[in-house]
XYZ file of C-alpha atoms in Angstrom:
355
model
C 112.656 136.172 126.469
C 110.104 133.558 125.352
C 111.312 130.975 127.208
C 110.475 133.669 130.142
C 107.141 134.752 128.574
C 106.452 130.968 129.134
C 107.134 130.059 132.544
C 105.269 133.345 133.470
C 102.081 132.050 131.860
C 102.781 128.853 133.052
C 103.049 130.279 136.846
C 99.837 132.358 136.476
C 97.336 130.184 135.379
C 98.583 127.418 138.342
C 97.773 130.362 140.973
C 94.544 131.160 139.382
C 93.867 127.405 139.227
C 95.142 127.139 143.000
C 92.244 129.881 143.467
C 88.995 129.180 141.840
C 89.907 125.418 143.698
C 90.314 126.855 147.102
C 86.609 128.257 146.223
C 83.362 126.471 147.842
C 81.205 124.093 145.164
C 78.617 127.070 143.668
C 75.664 125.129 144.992
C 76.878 124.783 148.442
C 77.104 128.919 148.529
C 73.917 129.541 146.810
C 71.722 126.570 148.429
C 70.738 129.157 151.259
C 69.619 131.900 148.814
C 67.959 129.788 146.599
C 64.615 130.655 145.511
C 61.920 128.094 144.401
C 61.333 126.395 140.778
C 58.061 128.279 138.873
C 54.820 126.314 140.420
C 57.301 124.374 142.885
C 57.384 124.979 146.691
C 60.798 125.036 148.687
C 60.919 123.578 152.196
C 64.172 124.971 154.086
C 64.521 122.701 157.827
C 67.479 123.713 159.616
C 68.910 122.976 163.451
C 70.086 124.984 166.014
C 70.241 124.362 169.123
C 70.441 126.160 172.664
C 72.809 123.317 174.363
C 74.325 121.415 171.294
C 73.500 118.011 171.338
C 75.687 115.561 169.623
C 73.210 113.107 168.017
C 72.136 113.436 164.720
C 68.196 114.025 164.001
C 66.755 112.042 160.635
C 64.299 114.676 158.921
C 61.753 113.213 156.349
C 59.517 115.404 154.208
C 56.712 113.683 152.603
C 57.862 109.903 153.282
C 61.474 111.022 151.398
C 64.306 111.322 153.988
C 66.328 114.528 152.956
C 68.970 114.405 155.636
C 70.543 113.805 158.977
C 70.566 117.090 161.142
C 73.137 117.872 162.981
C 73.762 120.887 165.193
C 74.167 124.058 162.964
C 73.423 121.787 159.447
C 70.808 122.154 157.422
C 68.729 120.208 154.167
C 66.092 121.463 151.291
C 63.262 119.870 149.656
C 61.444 120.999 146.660
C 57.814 119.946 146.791
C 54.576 120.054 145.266
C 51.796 122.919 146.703
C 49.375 121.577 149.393
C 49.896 119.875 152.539
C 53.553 118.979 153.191
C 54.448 116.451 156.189
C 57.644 116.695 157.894
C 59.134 113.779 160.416
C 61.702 115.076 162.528
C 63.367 111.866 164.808
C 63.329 108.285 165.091
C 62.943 106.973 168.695
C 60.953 110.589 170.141
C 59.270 111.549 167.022
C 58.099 114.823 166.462
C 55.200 115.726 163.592
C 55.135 118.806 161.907
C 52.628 119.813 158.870
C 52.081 122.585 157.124
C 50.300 124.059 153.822
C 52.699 124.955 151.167
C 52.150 127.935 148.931
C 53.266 127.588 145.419
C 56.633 129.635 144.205
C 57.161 129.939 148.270
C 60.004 129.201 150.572
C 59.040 128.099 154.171
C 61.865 127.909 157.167
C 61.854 125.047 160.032
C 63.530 125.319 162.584
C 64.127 121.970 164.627
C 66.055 122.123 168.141
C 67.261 119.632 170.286
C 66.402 119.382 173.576
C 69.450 118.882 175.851
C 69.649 115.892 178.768
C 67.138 114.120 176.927
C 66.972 110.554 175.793
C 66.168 109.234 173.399
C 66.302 112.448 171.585
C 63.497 114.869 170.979
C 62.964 117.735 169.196
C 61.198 121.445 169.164
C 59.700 122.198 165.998
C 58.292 125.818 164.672
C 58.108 127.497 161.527
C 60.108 130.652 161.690
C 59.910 133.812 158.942
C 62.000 134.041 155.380
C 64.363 136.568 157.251
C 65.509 134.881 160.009
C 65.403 131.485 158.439
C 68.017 132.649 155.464
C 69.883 134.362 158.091
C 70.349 130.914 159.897
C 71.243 128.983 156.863
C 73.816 131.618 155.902
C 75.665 130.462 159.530
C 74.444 126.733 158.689
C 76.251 123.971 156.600
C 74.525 121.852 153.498
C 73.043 118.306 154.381
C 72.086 116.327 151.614
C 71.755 117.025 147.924
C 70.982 120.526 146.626
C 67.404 120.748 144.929
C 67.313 120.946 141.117
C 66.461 124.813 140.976
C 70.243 125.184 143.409
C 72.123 123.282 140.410
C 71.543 125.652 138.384
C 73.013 128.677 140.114
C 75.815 130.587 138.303
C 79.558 128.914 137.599
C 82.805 131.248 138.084
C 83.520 132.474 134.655
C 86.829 132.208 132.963
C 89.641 134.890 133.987
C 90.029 135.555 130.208
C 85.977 136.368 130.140
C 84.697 140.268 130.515
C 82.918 140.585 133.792
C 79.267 141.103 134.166
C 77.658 143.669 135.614
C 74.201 142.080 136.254
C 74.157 139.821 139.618
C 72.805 136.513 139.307
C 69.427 135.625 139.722
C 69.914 134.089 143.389
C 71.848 136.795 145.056
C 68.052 138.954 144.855
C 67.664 140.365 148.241
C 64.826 137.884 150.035
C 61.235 139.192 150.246
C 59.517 138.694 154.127
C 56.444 136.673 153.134
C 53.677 136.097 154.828
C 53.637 133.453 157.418
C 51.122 129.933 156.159
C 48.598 128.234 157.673
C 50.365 125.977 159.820
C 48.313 122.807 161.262
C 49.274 121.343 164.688
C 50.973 117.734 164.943
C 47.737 115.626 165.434
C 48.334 113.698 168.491
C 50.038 116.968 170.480
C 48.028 119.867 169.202
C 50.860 122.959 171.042
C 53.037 122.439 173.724
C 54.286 119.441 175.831
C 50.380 118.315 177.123
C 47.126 118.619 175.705
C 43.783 117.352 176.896
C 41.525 115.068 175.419
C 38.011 113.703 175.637
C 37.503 110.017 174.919
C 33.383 108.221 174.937
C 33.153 104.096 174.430
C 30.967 101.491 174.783
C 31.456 98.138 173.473
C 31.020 94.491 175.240
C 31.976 93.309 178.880
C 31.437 90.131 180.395
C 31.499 89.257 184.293
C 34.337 86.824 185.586
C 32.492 84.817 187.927
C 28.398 84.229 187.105
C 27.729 81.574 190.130
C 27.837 83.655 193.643
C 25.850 84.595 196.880
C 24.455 87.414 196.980
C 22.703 88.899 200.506
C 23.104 85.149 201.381
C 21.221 83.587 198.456
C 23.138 81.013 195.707
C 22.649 83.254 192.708
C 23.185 83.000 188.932
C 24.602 86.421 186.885
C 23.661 86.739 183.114
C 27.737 87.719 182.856
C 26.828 89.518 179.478
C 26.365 92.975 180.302
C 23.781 95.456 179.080
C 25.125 97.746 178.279
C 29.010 98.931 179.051
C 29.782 102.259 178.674
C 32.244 104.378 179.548
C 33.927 107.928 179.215
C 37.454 109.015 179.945
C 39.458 112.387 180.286
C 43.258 112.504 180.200
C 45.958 114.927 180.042
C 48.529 113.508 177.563
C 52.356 114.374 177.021
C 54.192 114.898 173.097
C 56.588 111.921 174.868
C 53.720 109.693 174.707
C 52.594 109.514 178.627
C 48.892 110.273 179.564
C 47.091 110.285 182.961
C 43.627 110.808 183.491
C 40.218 109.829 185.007
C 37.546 107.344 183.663
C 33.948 106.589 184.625
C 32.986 102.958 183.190
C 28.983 101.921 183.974
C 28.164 98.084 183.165
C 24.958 96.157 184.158
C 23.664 92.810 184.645
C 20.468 89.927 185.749
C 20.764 88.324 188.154
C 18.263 85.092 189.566
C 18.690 83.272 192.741
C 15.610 81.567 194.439
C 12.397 83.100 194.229
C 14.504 86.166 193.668
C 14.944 88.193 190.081
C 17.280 91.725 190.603
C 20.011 93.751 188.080
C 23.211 94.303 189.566
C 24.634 98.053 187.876
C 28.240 98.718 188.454
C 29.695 102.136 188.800
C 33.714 101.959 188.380
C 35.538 105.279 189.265
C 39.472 104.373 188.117
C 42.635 106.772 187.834
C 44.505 105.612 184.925
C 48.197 105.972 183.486
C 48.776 104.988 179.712
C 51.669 104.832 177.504
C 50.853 105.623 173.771
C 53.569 104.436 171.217
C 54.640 107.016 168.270
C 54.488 104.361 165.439
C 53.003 106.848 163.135
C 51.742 110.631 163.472
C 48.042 108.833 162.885
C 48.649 105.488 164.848
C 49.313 104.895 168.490
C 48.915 101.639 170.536
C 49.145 102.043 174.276
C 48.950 100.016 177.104
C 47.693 101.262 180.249
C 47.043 100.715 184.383
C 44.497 101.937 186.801
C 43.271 101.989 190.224
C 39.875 102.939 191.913
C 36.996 101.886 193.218
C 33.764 100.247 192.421
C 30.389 100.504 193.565
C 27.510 97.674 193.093
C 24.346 98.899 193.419
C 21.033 95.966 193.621
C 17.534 96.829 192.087
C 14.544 94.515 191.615
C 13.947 91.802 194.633
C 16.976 92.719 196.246
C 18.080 96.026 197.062
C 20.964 98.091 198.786
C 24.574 98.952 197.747
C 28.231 97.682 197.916
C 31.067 99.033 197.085
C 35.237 97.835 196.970
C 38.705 98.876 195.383
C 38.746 98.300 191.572
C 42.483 97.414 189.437
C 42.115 97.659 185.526
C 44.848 96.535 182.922
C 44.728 98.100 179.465
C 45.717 97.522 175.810
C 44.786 99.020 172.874
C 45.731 101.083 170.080
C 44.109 104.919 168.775
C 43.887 105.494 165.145
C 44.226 109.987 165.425
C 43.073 112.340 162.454
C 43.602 115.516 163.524
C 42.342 116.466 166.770
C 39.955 113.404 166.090
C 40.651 109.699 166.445
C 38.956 106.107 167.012
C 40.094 104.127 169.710
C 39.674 100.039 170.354
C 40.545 99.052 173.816
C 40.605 95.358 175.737
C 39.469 96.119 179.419
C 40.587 93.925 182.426
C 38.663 94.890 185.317
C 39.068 93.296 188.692
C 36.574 94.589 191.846
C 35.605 92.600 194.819
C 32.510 94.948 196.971
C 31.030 93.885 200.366
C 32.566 92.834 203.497
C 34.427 89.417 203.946
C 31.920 86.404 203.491
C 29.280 88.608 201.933
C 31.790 89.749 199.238
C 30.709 89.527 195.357
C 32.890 89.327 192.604
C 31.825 91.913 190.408
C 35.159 92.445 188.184
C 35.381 91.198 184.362
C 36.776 91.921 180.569
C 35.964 93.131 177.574
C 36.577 95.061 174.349
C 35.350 98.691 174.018
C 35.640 101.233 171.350
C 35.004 104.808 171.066
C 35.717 108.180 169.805
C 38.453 110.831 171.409
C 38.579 114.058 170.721
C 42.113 116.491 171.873
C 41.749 120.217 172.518
């Protein structure tokens, strides 16, 4: 009869050890009901997508990367109150910021877009209820934050059970949604427009030429350049636009003193690189035409096509950034044998401002 007794007890606690094994890590079950640490801020970004798209999408909260999303996966960060950055991407990066509440739980939800390469990503923050019903359908990226370790261990079979629920499984409370403040270089949506005013220094390429027939001498410094631009530009970096540049300069031939001022109309494409959410070189092309128009001892107008190359780089703060620009300008006005040369270079700088 012992020797029965034994093999019994034996036999049951391998099938309860057989069970509580079988049974998910705690903090894998609890990491989507978790609530935040007192004076601490939880930051819940999660992925789901339409069209699933295979690639995995690096996520990086506050310079710390927390996790590679994929499709139905999902990672937490606890953070300090105040603004909180979020990354989302490597190649087609998207910029999301927000301000965190303390003892709050915010839900992002990133999504891929499909037949896209490199690939980008929607982001938008999304309300307590729907984003802790996604993460209930949504795997654990990552480690669990320090208030998830904590959640409650299976007890003992040989323990009493307890009536009281633990502390996580409290029903979630819809909270208000935050402030949230657009990326800074794509304030909403795929395009937004933007405003950009510079001035700066241009010189003319050629200062020896004939102009209305006399050998005359160009003070190539200009005085002054100025210029002002409006472009439409994409989240994927592209931008095209119209700019209005204005340069003028002295001019002496014999017995004659005139200013020659320059009116360049130019449509322009650009490229801005994503380096950073607050720094963006581009480079840039445009076409257009130019019009020279002759004051002083000589007068009358001329005008001819106009080709600009671009390089540069914006520094963006917000909806506010400061842009340095080198300007190659090429524009020959007049007809053939009365033809001046009234293209250059420079460097300009100047304010933009994106609505």
């Amino acid at each position: 009869m012992n020797e029965l007794r034994a093999c019994l007890s034996v036999s049951g606690v391998i099938l309860l050890a057989a069970l509580f094994g079988a049974a998910p890590p705690a903090h894998a079950q609890d990491a989507s009901r978790a609530t935040p640490p007192p004076g601490k801020t939880l930051v819940f970004v999660f992925r789901s997508d339409r069209q699933p798209v295979a690639a995995q999408v690096p996520v990086i909260v506050n310079l710390v990367r927390i996790g590679d999303l994929a499709n139905g996966t999902f990672a937490v960060a606890t953070v300090n109150p105040g603004r909180t950055f979020l990354r989302i991407g490597e190649q087609a990066v998207a910029v999301f910021t927000l301000e965190a509440g303390a003892n709050r739980s915010y839900f992002v939800r990133i999504e891929a877009v499909s037949s896209v390469r490199p690939v980008r990503t929607e982001v938008r923050l999304v309300s307590e209820v729907d984003g802790r019903s996604a993460l209930a359908q949504s795997r654990l990226v990552g480690a669990a934050p320090a208030a998830i370790a904590a959640a409650p261990r299976a007890q003992p079979p040989a323990a009493p059970p307890r009536a009281a629920p633990p502390p996580l499984a409290a029903a979630p409370r819809v909270q208000p949604s935050p402030q949230v403040t657009a990326p800074s270089a794509e304030p909403g949506g795929d395009w937004n427009f933007a405003l950009i005013a510079k001035g700066g220094g241009f010189k003319l390429a050629n200062a020896n030429q004939t102009v209305a027939g006399s050998a005359s001498i160009f003070d190539t410094a200009s005085k002054p350049a100025v210029g002002i631009e409006a472009e439409f530009r994409h989240k994927a970096g592209f931008a095209v636009g119209g700019e209005a540049f204005y340069y003028k300069n002295d001019l002496v031939a014999t017995g004659v003193v005139a200013k020659q001022q320059v009116v360049a109309l130019m449509l322009n494409g650009k490229y801005y690189v994503p380096v950073a959410d607050w720094l963006h070189p581009f480079v840039g092309v445009g076409v257009g035409f130019a019009d020279a128009v002759y004051s002083g001892d000589l007068k009358g107008t001329s005008g001819g096509p106009a080709f600009q190359g671009l390089a540069g780089m914006e520094f963006r703060f917000g909806s506010v950034g400061l842009n340095v620009q080198y300007k190659y300008l090429a524009s020959t006005t007049g007809k053939t044998g009365s033809d001046v040369k009234v293209g250059g270079r420079g460097v300009l700088a100047g304010v933009s401002i994106a609505f």
